Short mmCIF file of C-alpha atoms in Angstrom, two decimals:
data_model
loop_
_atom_site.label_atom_id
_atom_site.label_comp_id
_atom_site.label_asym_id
_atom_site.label_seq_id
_atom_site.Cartn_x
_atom_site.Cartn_y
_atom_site.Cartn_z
CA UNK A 1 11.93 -62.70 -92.60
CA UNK A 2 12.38 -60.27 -89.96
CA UNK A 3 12.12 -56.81 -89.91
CA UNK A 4 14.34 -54.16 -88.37
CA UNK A 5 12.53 -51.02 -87.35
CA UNK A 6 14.65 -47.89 -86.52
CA UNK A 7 12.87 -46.57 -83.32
CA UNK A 8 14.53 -43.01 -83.24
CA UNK A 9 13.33 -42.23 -86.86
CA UNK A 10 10.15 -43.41 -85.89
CA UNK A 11 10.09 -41.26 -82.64
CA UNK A 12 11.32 -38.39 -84.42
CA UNK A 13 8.50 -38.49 -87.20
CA UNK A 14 5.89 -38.74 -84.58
CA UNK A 15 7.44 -35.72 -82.88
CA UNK A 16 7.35 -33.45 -86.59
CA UNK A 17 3.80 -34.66 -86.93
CA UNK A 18 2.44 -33.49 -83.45
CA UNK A 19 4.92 -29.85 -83.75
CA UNK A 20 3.67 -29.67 -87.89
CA UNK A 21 0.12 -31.21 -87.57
CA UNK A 22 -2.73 -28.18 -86.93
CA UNK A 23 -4.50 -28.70 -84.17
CA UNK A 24 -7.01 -30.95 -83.54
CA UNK A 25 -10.66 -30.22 -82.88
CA UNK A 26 -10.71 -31.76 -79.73
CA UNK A 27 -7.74 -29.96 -78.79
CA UNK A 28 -9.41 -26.57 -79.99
CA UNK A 29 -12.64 -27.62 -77.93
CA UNK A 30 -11.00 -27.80 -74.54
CA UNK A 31 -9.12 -24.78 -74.97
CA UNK A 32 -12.50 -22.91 -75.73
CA UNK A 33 -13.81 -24.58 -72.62
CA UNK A 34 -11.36 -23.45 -70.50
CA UNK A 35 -11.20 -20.18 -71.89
CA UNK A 36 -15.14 -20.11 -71.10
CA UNK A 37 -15.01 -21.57 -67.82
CA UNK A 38 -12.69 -18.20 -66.66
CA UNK A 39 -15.35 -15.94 -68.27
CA UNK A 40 -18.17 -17.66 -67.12
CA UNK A 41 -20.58 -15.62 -65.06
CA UNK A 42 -20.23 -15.27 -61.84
CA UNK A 43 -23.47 -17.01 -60.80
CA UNK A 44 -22.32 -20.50 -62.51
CA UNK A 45 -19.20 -20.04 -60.46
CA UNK A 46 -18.90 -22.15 -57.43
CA UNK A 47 -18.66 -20.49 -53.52
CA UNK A 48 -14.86 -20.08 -52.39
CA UNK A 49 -14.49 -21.44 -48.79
CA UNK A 50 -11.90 -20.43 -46.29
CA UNK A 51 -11.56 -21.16 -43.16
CA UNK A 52 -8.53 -19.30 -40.75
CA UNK A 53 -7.47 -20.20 -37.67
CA UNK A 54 -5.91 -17.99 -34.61
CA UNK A 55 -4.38 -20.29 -32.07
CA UNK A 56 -1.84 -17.04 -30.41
CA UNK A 57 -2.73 -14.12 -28.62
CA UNK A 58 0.16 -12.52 -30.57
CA UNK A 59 -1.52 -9.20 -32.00
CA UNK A 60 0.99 -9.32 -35.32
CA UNK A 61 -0.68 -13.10 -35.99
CA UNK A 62 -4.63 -11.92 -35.44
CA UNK A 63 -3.76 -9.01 -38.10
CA UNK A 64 -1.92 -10.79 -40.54
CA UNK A 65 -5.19 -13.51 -40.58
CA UNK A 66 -7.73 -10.47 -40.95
CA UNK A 67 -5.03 -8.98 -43.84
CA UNK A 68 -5.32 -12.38 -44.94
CA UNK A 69 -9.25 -12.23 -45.02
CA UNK A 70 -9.67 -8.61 -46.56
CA UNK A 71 -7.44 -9.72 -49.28
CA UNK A 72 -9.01 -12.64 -50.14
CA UNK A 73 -12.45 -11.48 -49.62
CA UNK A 74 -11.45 -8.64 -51.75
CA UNK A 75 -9.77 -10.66 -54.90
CA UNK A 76 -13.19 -12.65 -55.07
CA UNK A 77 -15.23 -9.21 -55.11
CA UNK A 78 -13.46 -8.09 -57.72
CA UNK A 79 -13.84 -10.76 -60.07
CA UNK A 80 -17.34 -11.39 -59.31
CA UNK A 81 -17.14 -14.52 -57.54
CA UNK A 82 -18.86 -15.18 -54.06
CA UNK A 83 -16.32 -16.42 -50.91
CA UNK A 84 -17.03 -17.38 -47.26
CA UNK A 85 -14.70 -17.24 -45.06
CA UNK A 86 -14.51 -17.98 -41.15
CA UNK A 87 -11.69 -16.95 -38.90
CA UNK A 88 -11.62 -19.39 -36.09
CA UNK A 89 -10.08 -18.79 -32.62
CA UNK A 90 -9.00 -21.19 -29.84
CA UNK A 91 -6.46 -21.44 -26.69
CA UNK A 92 -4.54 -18.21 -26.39
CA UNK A 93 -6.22 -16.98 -29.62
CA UNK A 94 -9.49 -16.25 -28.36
CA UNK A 95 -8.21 -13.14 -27.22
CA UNK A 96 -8.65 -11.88 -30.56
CA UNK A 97 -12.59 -12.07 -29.70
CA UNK A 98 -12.86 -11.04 -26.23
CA UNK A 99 -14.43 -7.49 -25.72
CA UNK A 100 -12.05 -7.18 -22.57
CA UNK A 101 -8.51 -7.88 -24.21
CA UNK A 102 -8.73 -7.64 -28.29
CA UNK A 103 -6.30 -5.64 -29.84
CA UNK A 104 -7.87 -6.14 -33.16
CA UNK A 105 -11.99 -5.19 -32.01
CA UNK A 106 -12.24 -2.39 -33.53
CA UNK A 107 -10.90 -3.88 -37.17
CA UNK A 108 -13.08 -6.79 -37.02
CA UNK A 109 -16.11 -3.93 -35.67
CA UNK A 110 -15.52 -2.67 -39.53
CA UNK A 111 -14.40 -5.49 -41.57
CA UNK A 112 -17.53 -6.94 -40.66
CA UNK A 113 -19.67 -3.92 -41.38
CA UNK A 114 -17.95 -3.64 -44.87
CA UNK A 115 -17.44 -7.49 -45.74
CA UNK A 116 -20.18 -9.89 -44.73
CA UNK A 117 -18.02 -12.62 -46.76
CA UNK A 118 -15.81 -12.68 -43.32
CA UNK A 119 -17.11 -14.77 -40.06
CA UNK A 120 -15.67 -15.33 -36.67
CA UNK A 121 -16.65 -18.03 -34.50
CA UNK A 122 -15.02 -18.41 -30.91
CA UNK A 123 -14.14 -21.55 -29.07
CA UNK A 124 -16.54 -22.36 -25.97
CA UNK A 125 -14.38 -24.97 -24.84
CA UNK A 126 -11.75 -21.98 -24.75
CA UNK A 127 -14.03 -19.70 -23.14
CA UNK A 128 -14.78 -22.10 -20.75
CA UNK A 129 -11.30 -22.73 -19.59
CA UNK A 130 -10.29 -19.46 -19.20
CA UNK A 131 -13.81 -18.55 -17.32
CA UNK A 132 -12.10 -21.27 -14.59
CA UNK A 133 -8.59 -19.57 -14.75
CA UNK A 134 -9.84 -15.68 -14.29
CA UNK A 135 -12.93 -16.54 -12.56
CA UNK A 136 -14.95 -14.40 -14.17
CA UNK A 137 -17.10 -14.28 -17.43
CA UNK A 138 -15.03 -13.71 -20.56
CA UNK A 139 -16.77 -11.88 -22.66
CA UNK A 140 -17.10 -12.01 -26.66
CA UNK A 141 -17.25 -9.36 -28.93
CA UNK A 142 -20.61 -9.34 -30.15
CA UNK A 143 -19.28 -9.74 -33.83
CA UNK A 144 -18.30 -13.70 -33.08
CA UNK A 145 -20.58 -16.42 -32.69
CA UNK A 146 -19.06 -19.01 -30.02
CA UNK A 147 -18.88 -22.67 -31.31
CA UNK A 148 -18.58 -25.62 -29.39
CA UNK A 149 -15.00 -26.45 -30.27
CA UNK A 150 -12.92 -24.33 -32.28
CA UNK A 151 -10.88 -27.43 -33.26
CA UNK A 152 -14.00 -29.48 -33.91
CA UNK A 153 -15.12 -26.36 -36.40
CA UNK A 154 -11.87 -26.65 -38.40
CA UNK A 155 -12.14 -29.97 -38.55
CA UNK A 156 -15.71 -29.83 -40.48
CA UNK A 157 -15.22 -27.28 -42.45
CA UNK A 158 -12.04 -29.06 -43.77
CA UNK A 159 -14.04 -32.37 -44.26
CA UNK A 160 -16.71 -30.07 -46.15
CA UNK A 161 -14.31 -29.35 -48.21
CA UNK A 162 -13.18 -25.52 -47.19
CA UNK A 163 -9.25 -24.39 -47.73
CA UNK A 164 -7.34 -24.23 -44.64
CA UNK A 165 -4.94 -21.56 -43.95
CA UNK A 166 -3.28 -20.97 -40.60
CA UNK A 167 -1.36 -17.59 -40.81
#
């Protein structure tokens, strides 16, 4: 003999049971694990990456990445937490880093005074090119280090598993 089994009854019980049914212990378990893991200390707390890349030599762009880098640097600060982050120039944006034509020097002079979280690295490759164009030495401001490849450095610190922003 067969038997006939109304599916929407059945449905609807098992939906009363979960809404009615306290919870369960494994259920109460995670939920004090993931309230712990946002109250953790800071030193069990793994390193926030960043990296930030400047590609225009459009003054408005370099400030809204260093906004973007105070703020972020700052948010981490204040919950304890530790952050890197690297702002990365290349082509036109390397003017954000040359001592003869950045309109941002004297910001990055003090943001990296105040916030050793925050990096910039210069592309060579850049630097090289435009050494050809001007004929002349282009000069860095002492706060950048000059990379290889600005591209290149993206590129690894992606694959390392940083967060890419480009402002």
């Amino acid at each position: 003999m067969m038997r006939f089994v109304n599916v929407g009854r059945v449905a609807a019980g098992v939906v009363a049971l979960l809404i009615l049914a306290p919870p369960s212990a494994v259920a109460l378990q995670k939920k004090q694990t993931a309230a712990q893991t946002l109250n953790r200390p800071a030193a069990d707390q793994k390193l926030h990456r960043l990296v930030l890349q400047v590609n225009t030599n459009e003054p408005a762009m370099m400030n809204l990445a260093l906004n973007n880098a105070t703020n972020v640097a700052q948010y981490y600060k204040d919950l304890g937490e530790k952050v890197r982050i690297e702002v990365v120039t290349f082509g036109p944006g390397l003017h954000m880093l040359r001592d003869d034509t950045s309109p941002v020097k004297a910001r990055i002079k003090a943001i990296t005074e105040s916030t050793p979280a925050i990096s910039f690295k210069a592309c060579g490759n850049t630097q090289e090119n435009m050494h050809k164009v001007e004929n002349k030495e282009i000069p860095i401001i002492p706060e950048a280090t000059v990379v290889k490849s600005g591209v290149v450095r993206v590129m690894e610190l992606q694959e390392q598993g940083w967060t890419y922003v480009r402002p």
